[in-house]
Coordinates of C-alpha atoms in Angstrom, one line a residue:
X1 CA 22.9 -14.2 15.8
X2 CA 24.1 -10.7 17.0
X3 CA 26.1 -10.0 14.1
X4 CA 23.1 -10.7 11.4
X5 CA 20.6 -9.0 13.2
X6 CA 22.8 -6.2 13.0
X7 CA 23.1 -6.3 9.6
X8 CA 19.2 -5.6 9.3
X9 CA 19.5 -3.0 12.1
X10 CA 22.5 -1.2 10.4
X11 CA 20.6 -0.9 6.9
X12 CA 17.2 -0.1 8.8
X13 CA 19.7 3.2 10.4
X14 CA 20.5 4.0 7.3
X15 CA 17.6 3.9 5.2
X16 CA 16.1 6.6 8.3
X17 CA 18.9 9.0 8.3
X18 CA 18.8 9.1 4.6
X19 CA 15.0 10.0 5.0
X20 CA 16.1 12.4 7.6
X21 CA 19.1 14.0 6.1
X22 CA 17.9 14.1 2.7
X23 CA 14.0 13.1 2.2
X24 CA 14.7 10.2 0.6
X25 CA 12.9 7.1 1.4
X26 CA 14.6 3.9 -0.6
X27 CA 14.4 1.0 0.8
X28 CA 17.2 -1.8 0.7
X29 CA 16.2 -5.1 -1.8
X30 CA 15.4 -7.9 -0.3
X31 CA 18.6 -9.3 -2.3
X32 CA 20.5 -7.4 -0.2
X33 CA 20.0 -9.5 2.7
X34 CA 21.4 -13.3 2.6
X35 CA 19.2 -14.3 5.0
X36 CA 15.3 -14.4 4.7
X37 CA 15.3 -13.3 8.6
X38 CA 17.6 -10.4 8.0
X39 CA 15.5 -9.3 5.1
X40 CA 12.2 -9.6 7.6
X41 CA 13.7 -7.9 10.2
X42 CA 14.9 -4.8 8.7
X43 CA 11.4 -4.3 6.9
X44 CA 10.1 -4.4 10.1
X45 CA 11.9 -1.9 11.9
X46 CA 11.9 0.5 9.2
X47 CA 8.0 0.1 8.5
X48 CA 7.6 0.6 12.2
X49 CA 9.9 3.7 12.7
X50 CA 8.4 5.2 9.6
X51 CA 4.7 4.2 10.7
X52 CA 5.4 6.1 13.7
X53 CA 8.3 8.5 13.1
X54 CA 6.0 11.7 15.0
X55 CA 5.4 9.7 17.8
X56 CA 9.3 8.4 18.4
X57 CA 10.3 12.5 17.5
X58 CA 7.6 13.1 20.3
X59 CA 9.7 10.8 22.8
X60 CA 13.3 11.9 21.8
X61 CA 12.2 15.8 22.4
X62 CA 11.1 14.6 26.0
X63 CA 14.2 13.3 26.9
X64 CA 16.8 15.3 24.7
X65 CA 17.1 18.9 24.1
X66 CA 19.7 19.1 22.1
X67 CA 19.5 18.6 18.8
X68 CA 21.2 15.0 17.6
X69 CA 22.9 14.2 14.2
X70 CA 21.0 12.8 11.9
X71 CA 22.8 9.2 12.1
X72 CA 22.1 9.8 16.1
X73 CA 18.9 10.5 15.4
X74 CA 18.0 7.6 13.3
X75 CA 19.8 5.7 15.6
X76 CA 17.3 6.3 18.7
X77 CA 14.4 6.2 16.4
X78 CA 14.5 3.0 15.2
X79 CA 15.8 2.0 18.3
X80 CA 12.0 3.4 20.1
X81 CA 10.6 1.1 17.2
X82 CA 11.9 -2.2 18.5
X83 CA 11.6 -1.3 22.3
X84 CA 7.6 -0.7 21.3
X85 CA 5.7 -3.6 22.5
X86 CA 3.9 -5.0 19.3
X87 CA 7.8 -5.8 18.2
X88 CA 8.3 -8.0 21.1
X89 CA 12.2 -7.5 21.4
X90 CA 14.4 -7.8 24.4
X91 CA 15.3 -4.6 25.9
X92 CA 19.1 -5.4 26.5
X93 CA 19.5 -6.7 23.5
X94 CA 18.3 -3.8 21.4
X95 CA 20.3 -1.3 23.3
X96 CA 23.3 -3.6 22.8
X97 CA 23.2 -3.9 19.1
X98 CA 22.2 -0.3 18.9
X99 CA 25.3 1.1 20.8
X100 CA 27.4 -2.0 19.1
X101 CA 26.3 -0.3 15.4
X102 CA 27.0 3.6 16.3
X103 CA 30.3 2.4 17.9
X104 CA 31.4 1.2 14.4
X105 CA 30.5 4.4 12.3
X106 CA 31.9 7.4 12.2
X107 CA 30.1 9.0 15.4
X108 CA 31.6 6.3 17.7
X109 CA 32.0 8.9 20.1
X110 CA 28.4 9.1 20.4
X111 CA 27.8 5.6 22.0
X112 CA 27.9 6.8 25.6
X113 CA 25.1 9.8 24.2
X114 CA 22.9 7.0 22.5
X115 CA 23.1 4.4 25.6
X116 CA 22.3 7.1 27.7
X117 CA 19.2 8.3 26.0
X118 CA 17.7 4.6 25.4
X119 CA 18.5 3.4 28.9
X120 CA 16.6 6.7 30.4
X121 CA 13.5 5.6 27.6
X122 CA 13.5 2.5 29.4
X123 CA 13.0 3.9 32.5
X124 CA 10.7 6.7 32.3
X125 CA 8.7 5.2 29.5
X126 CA 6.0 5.3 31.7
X127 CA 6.2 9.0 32.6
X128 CA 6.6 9.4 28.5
X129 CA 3.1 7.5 27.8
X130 CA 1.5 9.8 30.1
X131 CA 3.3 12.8 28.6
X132 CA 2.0 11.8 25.2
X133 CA -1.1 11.4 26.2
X134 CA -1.7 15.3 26.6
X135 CA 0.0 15.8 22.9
X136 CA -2.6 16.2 19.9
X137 CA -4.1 13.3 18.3
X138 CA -1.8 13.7 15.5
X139 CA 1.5 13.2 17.2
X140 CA -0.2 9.9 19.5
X141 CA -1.0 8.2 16.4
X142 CA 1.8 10.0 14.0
X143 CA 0.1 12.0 11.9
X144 CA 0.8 15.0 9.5
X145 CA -1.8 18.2 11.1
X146 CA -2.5 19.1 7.7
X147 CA -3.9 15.4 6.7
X148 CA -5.7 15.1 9.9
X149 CA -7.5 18.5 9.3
X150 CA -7.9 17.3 5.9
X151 CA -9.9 14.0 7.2
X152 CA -11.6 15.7 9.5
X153 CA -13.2 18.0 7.4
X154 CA -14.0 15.0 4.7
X155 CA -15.0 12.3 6.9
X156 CA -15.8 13.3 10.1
X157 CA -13.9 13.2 13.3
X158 CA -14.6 9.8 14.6
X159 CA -14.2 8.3 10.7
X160 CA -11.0 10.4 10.6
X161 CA -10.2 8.2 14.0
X162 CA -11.3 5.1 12.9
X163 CA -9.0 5.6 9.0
X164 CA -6.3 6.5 11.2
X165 CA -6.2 3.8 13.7
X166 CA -7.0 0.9 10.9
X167 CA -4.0 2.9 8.8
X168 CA -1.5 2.0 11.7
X169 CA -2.2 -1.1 12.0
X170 CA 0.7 -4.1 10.6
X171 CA -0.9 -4.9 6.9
X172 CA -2.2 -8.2 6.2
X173 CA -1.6 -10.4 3.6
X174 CA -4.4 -11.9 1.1
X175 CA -4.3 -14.1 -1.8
X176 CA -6.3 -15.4 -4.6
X177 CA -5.6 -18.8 -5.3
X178 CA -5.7 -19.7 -8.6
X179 CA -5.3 -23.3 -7.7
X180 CA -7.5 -24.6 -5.0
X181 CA -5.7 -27.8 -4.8
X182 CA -2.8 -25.9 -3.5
X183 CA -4.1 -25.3 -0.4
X184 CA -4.0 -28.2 2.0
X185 CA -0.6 -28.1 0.5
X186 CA 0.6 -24.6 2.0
X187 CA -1.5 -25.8 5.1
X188 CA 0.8 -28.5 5.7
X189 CA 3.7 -26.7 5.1
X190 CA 2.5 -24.6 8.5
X191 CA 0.6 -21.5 6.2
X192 CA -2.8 -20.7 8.1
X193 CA -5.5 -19.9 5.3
X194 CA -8.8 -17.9 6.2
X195 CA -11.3 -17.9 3.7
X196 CA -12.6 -14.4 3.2
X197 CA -14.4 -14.8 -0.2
X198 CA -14.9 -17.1 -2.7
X199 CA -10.8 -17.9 -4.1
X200 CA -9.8 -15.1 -1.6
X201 CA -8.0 -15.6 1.4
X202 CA -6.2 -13.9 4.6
X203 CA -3.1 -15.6 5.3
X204 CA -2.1 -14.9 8.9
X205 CA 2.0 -16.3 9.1
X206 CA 3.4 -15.4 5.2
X207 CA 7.0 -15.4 6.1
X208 CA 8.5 -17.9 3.5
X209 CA 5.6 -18.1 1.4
X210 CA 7.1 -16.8 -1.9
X211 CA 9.7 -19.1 -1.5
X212 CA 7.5 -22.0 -1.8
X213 CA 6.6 -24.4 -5.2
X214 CA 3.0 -22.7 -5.0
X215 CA 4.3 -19.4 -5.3
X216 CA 7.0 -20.3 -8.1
X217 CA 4.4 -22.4 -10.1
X218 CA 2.0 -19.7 -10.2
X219 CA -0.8 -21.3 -7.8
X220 CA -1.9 -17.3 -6.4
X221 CA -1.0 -14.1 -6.3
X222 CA -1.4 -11.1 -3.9
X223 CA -4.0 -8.4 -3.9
X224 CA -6.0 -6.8 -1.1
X225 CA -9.5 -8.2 -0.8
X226 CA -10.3 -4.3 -1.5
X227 CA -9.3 -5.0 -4.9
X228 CA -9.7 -8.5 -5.6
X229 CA -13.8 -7.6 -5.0
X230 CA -13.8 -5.2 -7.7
X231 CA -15.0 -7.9 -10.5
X232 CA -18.5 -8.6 -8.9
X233 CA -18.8 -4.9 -10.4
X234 CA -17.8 -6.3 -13.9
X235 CA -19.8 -10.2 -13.6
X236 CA -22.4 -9.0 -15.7
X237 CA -21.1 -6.6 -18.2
X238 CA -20.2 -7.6 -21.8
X239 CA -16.6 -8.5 -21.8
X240 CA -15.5 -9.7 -25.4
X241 CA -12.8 -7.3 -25.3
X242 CA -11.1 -5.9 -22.1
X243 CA -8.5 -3.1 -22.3
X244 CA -6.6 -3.2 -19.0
X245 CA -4.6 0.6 -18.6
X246 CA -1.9 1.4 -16.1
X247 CA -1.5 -2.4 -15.6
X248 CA 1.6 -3.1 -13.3
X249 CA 1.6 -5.1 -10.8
X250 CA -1.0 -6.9 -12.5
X251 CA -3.1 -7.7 -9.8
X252 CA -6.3 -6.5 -11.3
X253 CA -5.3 -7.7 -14.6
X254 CA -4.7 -11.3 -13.3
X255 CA -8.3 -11.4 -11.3
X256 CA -10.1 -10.1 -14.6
X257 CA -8.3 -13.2 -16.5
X258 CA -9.2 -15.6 -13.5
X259 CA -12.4 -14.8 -13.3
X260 CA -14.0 -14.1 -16.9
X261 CA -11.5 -16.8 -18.7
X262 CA -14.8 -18.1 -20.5
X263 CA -15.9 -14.4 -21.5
X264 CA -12.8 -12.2 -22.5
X265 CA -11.6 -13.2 -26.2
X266 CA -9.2 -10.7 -25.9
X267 CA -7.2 -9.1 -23.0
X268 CA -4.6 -6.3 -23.2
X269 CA -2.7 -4.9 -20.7
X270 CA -0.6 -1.3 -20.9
X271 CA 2.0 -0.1 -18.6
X272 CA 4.0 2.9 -19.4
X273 CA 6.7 2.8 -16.3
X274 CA 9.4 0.1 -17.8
X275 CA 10.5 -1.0 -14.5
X276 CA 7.1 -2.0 -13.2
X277 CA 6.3 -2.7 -17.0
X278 CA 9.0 -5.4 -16.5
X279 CA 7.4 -6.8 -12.8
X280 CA 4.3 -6.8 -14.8
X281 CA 5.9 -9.4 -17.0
X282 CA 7.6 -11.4 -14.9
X283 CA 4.4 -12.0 -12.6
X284 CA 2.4 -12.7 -16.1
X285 CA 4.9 -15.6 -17.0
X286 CA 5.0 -17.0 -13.4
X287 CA 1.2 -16.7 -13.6
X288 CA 0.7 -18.0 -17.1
X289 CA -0.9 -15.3 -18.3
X290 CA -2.4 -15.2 -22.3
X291 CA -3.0 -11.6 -21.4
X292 CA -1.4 -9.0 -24.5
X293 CA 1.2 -7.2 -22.5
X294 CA 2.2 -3.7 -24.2
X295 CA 4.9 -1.3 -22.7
X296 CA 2.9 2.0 -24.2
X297 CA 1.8 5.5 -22.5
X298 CA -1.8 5.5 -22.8
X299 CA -1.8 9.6 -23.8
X300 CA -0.2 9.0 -26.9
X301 CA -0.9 5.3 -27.9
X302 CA -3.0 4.8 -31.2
X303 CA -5.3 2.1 -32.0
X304 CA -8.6 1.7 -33.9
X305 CA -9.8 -1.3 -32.0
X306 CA -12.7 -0.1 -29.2
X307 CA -13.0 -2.2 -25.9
X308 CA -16.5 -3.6 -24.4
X309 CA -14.6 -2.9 -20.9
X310 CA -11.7 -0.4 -20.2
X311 CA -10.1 -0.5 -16.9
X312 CA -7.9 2.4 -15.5
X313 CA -6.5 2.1 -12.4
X314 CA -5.0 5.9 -11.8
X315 CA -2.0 7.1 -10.1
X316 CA -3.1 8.7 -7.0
X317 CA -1.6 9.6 -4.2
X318 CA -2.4 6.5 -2.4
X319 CA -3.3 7.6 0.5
X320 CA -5.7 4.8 1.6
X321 CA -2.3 2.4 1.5
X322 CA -0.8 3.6 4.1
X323 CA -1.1 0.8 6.6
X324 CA 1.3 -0.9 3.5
X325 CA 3.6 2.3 3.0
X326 CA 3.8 4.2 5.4
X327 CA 6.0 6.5 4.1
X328 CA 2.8 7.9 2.2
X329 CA 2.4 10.1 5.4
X330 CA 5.3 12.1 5.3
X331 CA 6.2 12.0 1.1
X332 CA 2.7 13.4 0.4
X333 CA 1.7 17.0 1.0
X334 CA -1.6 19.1 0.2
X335 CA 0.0 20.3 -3.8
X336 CA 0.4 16.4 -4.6
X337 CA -3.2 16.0 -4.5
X338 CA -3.6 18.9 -6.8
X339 CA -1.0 17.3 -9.6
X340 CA -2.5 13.8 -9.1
X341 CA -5.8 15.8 -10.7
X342 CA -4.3 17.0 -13.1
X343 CA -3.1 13.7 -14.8
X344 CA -6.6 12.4 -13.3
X345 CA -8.2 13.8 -15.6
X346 CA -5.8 14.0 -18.2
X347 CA -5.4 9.9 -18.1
X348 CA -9.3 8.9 -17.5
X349 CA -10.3 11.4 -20.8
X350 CA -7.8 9.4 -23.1
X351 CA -8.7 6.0 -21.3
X352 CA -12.5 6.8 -22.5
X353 CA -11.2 6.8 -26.6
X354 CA -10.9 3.1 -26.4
X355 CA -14.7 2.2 -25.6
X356 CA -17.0 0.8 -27.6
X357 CA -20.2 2.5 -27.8
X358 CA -22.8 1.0 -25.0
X359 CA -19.3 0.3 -23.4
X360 CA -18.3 0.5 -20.2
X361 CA -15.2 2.8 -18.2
X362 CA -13.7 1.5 -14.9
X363 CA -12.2 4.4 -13.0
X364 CA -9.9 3.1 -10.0
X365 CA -7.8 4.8 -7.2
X366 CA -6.4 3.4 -3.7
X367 CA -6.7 7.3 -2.6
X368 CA -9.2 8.3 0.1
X369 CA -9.5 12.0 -1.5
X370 CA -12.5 13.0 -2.8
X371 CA -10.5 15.1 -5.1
X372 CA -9.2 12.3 -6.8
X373 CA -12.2 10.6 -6.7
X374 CA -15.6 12.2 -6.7
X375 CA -14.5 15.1 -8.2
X376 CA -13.0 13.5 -10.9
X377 CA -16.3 11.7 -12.0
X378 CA -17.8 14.8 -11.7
X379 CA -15.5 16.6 -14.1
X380 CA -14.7 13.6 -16.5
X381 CA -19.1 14.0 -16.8
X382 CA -19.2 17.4 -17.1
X383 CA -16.5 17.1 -20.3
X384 CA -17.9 13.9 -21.7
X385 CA -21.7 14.1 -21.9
X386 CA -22.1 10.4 -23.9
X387 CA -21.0 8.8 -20.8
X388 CA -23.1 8.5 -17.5
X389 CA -22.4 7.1 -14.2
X390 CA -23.9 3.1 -13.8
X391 CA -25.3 2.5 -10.5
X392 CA -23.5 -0.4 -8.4
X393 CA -25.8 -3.1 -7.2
X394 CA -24.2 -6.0 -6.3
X395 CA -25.3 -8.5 -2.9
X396 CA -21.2 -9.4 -2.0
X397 CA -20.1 -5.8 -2.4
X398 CA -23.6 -4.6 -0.2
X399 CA -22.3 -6.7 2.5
X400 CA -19.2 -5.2 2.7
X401 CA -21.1 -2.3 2.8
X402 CA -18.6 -1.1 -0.2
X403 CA -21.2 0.5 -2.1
X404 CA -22.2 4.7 -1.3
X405 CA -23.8 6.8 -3.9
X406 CA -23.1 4.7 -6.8
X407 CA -20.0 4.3 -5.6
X408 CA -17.7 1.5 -4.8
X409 CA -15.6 2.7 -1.6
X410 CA -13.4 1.2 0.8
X411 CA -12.0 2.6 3.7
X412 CA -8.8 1.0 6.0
X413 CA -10.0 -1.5 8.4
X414 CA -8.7 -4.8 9.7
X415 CA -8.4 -6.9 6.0
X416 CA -8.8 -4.3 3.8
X417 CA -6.8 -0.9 2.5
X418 CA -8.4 2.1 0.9
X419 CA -9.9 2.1 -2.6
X420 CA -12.4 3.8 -4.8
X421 CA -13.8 2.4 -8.1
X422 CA -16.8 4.3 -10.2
X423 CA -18.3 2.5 -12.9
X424 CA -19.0 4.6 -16.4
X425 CA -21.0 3.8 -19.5
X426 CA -20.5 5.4 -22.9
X427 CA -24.0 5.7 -24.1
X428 CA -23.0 7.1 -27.3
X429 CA -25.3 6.4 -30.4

């Protein structure tokens, strides 16, 4: 048992001091591992280490002065991640396995060094919590100072709190089952199922659940309940034809086809990226999918047909996703919102080519800046004067309390990521 869960550990070391030594955050397949538990475990530690990487840099500054290679460095960090308590670990055994792993590397003289620091963690972790308790609110909950500043001046200082606290919390899983039937069938097989919405639900223990038939035969998929809302905006809206841009996973795309199957006579999906292109069609085949699936760039792809909807679901900086990535805190930086405008803009002015006149523009990002939001409606409107924004009025998304200026916006909370969605009308004669 020792020896596999340090084969999770050992990758989890390395995937951090690669992000230390180099930047680069790439995380190990799940392929990799030959054991579903392996494959668990090492997500774990290095979502957790990631999640809170300030914080555990916070801790080794209090107890080390010097500074430690970066292989020693990852080392104790994710070794902070599994002594925190939400991992529920055994002391001993963490320390064990992490001194075992640096003992066969190339720093095995180190081992004495890492025991050392980790044993004095355990015992003045209490002196450490106080310690961090008179450090900004940016290193207690691991934050970058510009993005908090940032927040802050967006949202507020207790919203700020409350996006940062929902942001750190371990994602949760929804589904939309395609196949109610299926259900008392993953209930017996141990899977708890909350409803949350009509075909939506929370599924609280999802380990193993793409290895079962249901998953294989196509009986749900996964998308955030932020998302899978987002068609009560489109219910009533002419749908004949529906042009689906930016496509990949094919989340969105799959919902639209579940829940207007009697409206849509014809569905077309685009993806420019050919590796997510490719996941794209795999989940469409597992699904069943009749959507059109087209590996084009949107900028330069020519058609004469018009659409009653068009969908675009913008890169962005995703920052309202970090509770699922949390690298997103320390990859992004203040000029990445500036270039995410830039092809904004660029993307949602050729998206609007392809609707029909009286048709309607869905403009989506899972980014909690108003610069890749707001501000982006505002310009697309100033530059496009036969379109005008369609006020959202829609009793399931008011209960949420999703809807705020005509907009539809989600913030992080307990089921939910951040999203933004604006709906557009081309009112051209």
């Amino acid at each position: 048992m020792q020896q596999r869960a340090n084969i999770a550990r050992t990758a989890a070391i390395e995937t951090i001091e690669k992000f230390i030594s180099q930047q680069r955050y790439h995380l190990f397949e799940r392929s990799y591992f030959t054991k579903q538990e392996d494959a668990s475990l090492y997500f774990s530690i290095v979502k957790q280490t990631t999640r809170y990487f300030r914080k555990y840099e916070f801790y080794l500054s209090y107890l080390v002065k010097r500074k430690p290679t970066a292989k020693a460095k990852a080392c104790l960090l994710t070794a902070f991640a599994q002594l925190d308590e939400s991992m529920q670990m055994k002391a001993h055994a963490v320390v064990f396995e992490t001194v075992a792993i640096i003992k066969r590397s190339k720093e095995t003289k180190t081992a004495p060094f890492i025991n050392g620091v980790l044993q004095n963690f355990i015992r003045s972790f209490d002196q450490i919590k106080q310690a961090l308790l008179q450090e900004s609110f940016a290193i207690q909950q691991s934050y970058p100072d510009w993005i908090i500043a940032k927040w802050e001046t967006q949202w507020g200082k207790e919203k700020t709190k409350e996006i940062c606290l929902a942001s750190n919390m371990e994602p949760s899983l929804q589904i939309t089952l395609l196949k109610e039937e299926e259900k008392q069938s993953l209930e017996e097989q141990g899977f708890k199922l909350t409803q949350l919405e009509e075909s939506i639900y929370h599924v609280t223990n999802p380990r193993s659940l793409f290895a079962t038939e249901a998953y294989k035969n196509g009986a749900f998929f996964v998308q955030d309940i932020s998302s899978a809302l987002l068609w009560h905006i489109l219910a009533p809206l002419p749908k004949t034809k529906f042009l689906d841009l930016c496509s990949a996973p094919g989340g969105k795309l799959f919902q639209w086809e579940y829940r207007f199957a009697q409206d849509i006579e014809q569905l077309t999906a685009i993806e420019s990226n050919l590796f997510r292109f490719e996941s794209l069609q795999e989940n469409a085949k597992r699904l069943g999918s009749k959507a059109t699936l087209l590996h084009e760039d949107i900028t330069t792809w020519q058609t004469t047909e018009l659409f009653d909807i068009v969908v675009l679901d913008s890169p962005c900086t995703a920052t309202g996703t970090m509770r699922k990535n949390p690298e997103i805190k320390w990859k992004r930086t203040k000029e990445d919102i500036n270039e995410a405008q830039v092809t904004q803009k660029n993307l949602l002015s050729h998206a609007s080519r392809f609707v029909k006149q009286q048709g309607y523009l869905l403009y989506i990002t899972c980014s909690l800046e108003k610069e890749e939001n707001e501000e982006i409606i505002s310009h697309f409107l100033q530059n496009h004067t036969s379109y005008s924004i369609v006020n959202l009025k829609n009793t399931i998304l008011q209960k949420h309390a999703l809807i705020t200026n005509s907009f539809y916006r989600c913030f992080p909370s307990v089921n939910t990521m951040g999203l933004f969605a604006a709906l557009l009308q081309n009112k051209s004669q």
